[in-house]
GROMACS .gro file of C-alpha atoms in nm:
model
   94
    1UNK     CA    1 -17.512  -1.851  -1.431
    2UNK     CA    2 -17.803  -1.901  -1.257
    3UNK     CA    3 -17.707  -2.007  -0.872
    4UNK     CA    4 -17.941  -2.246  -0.630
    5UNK     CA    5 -17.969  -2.278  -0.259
    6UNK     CA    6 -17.834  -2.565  -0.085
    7UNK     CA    7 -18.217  -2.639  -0.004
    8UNK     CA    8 -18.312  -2.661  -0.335
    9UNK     CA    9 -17.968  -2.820  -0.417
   10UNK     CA   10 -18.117  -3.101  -0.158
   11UNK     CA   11 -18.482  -3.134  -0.312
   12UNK     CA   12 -18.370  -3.183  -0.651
   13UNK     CA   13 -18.153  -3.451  -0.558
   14UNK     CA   14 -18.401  -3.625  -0.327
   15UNK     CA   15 -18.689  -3.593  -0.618
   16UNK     CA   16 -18.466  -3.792  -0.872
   17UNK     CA   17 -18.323  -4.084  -0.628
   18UNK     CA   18 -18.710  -4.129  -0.524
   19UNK     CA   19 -18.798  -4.115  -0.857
   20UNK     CA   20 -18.532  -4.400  -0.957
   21UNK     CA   21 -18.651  -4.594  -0.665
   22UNK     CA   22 -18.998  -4.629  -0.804
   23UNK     CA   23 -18.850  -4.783  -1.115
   24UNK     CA   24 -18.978  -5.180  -1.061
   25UNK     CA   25 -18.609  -5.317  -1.104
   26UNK     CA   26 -18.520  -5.112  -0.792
   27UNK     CA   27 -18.720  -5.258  -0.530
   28UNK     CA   28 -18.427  -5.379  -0.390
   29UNK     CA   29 -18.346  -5.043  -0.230
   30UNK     CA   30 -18.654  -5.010  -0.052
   31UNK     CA   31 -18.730  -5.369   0.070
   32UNK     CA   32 -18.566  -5.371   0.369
   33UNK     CA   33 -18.432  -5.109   0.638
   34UNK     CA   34 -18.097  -5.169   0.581
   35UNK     CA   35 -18.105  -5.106   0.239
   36UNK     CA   36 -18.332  -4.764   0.316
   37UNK     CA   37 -18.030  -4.697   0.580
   38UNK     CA   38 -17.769  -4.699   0.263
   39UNK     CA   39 -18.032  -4.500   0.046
   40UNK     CA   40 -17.974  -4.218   0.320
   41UNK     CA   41 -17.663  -4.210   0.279
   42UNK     CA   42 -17.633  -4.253  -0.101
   43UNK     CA   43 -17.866  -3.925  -0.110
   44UNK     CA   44 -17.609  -3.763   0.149
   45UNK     CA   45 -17.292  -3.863  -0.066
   46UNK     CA   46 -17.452  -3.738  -0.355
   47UNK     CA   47 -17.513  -3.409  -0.233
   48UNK     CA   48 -17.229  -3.378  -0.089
   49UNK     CA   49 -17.033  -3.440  -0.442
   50UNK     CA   50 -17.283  -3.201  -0.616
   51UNK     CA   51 -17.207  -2.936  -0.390
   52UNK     CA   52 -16.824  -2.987  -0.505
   53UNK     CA   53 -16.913  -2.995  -0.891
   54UNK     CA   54 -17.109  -2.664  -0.848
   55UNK     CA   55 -16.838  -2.517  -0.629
   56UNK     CA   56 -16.590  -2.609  -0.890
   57UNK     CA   57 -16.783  -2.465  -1.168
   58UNK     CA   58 -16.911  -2.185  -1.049
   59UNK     CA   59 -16.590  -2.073  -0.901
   60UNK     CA   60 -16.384  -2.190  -1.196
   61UNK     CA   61 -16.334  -1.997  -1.590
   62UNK     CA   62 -16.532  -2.292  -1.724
   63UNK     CA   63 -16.760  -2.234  -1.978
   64UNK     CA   64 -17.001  -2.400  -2.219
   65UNK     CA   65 -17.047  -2.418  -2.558
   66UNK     CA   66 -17.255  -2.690  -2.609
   67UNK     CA   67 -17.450  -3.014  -2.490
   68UNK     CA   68 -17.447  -3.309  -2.730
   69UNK     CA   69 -17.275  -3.104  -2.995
   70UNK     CA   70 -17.214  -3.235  -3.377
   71UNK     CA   71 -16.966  -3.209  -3.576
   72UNK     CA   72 -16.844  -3.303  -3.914
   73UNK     CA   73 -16.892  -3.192  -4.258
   74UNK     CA   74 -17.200  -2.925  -4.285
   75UNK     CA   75 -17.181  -2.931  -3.855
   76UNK     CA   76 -17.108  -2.620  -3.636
   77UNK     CA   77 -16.741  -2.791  -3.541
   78UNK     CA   78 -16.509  -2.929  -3.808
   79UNK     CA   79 -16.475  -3.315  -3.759
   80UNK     CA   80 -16.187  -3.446  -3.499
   81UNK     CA   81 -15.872  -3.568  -3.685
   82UNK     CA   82 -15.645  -3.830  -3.479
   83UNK     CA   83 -15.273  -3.876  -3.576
   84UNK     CA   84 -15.212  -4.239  -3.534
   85UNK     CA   85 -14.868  -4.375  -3.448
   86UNK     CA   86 -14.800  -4.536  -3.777
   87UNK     CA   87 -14.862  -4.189  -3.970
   88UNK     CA   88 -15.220  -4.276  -4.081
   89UNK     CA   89 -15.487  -4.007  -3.972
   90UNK     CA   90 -15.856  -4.101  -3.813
   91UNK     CA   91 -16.142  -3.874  -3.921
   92UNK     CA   92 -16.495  -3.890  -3.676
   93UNK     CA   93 -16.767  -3.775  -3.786
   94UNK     CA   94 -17.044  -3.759  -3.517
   0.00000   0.00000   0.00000
């Protein structure tokens, strides 16, 4: 795994809340100091709780397999079966 510096950790999360705040229906967060004030510290909170996902991972036997996976019949993974109370079984598929 591929490991980033808490700099970088920092501009990546600063690039996509200022990038969010340009969207129109977010003017809100930039049209007054207060609300600026509690941007701060949204950017702050969120770095701080990416820094414990990262931790967690990278220090953890986690691992991977897929994003977005499918499965089914004809899929990479067998579809999920669900054993209801009342003895009747759920199949999903997708």
């Amino acid at each position: 795994m591929n490991k980033i510096s808490e700099e970088e950790e920092k501009e990546i999360i600063d690039k996509i809340i200022e990038e969010k705040l340009k969207l129109p229906e977010n003017y809100i967060f930039v049209s007054s100091a207060k609300f600026v004030n509690q941007t701060l510290r949204l950017k702050k909170l969120v770095l701080k709780a990416m820094k414990y996902i990262i931790l967690s991972i990278t220090e953890s036997d986690f691992e991977v397999f897929g994003h977005e996976v499918e499965f089914g019949e004809n899929s990479k993974y067998p579809p999920i079966e669900i054993a209801l109370d009342n003895g009747k079984k759920v199949e999903i598929i997708r």
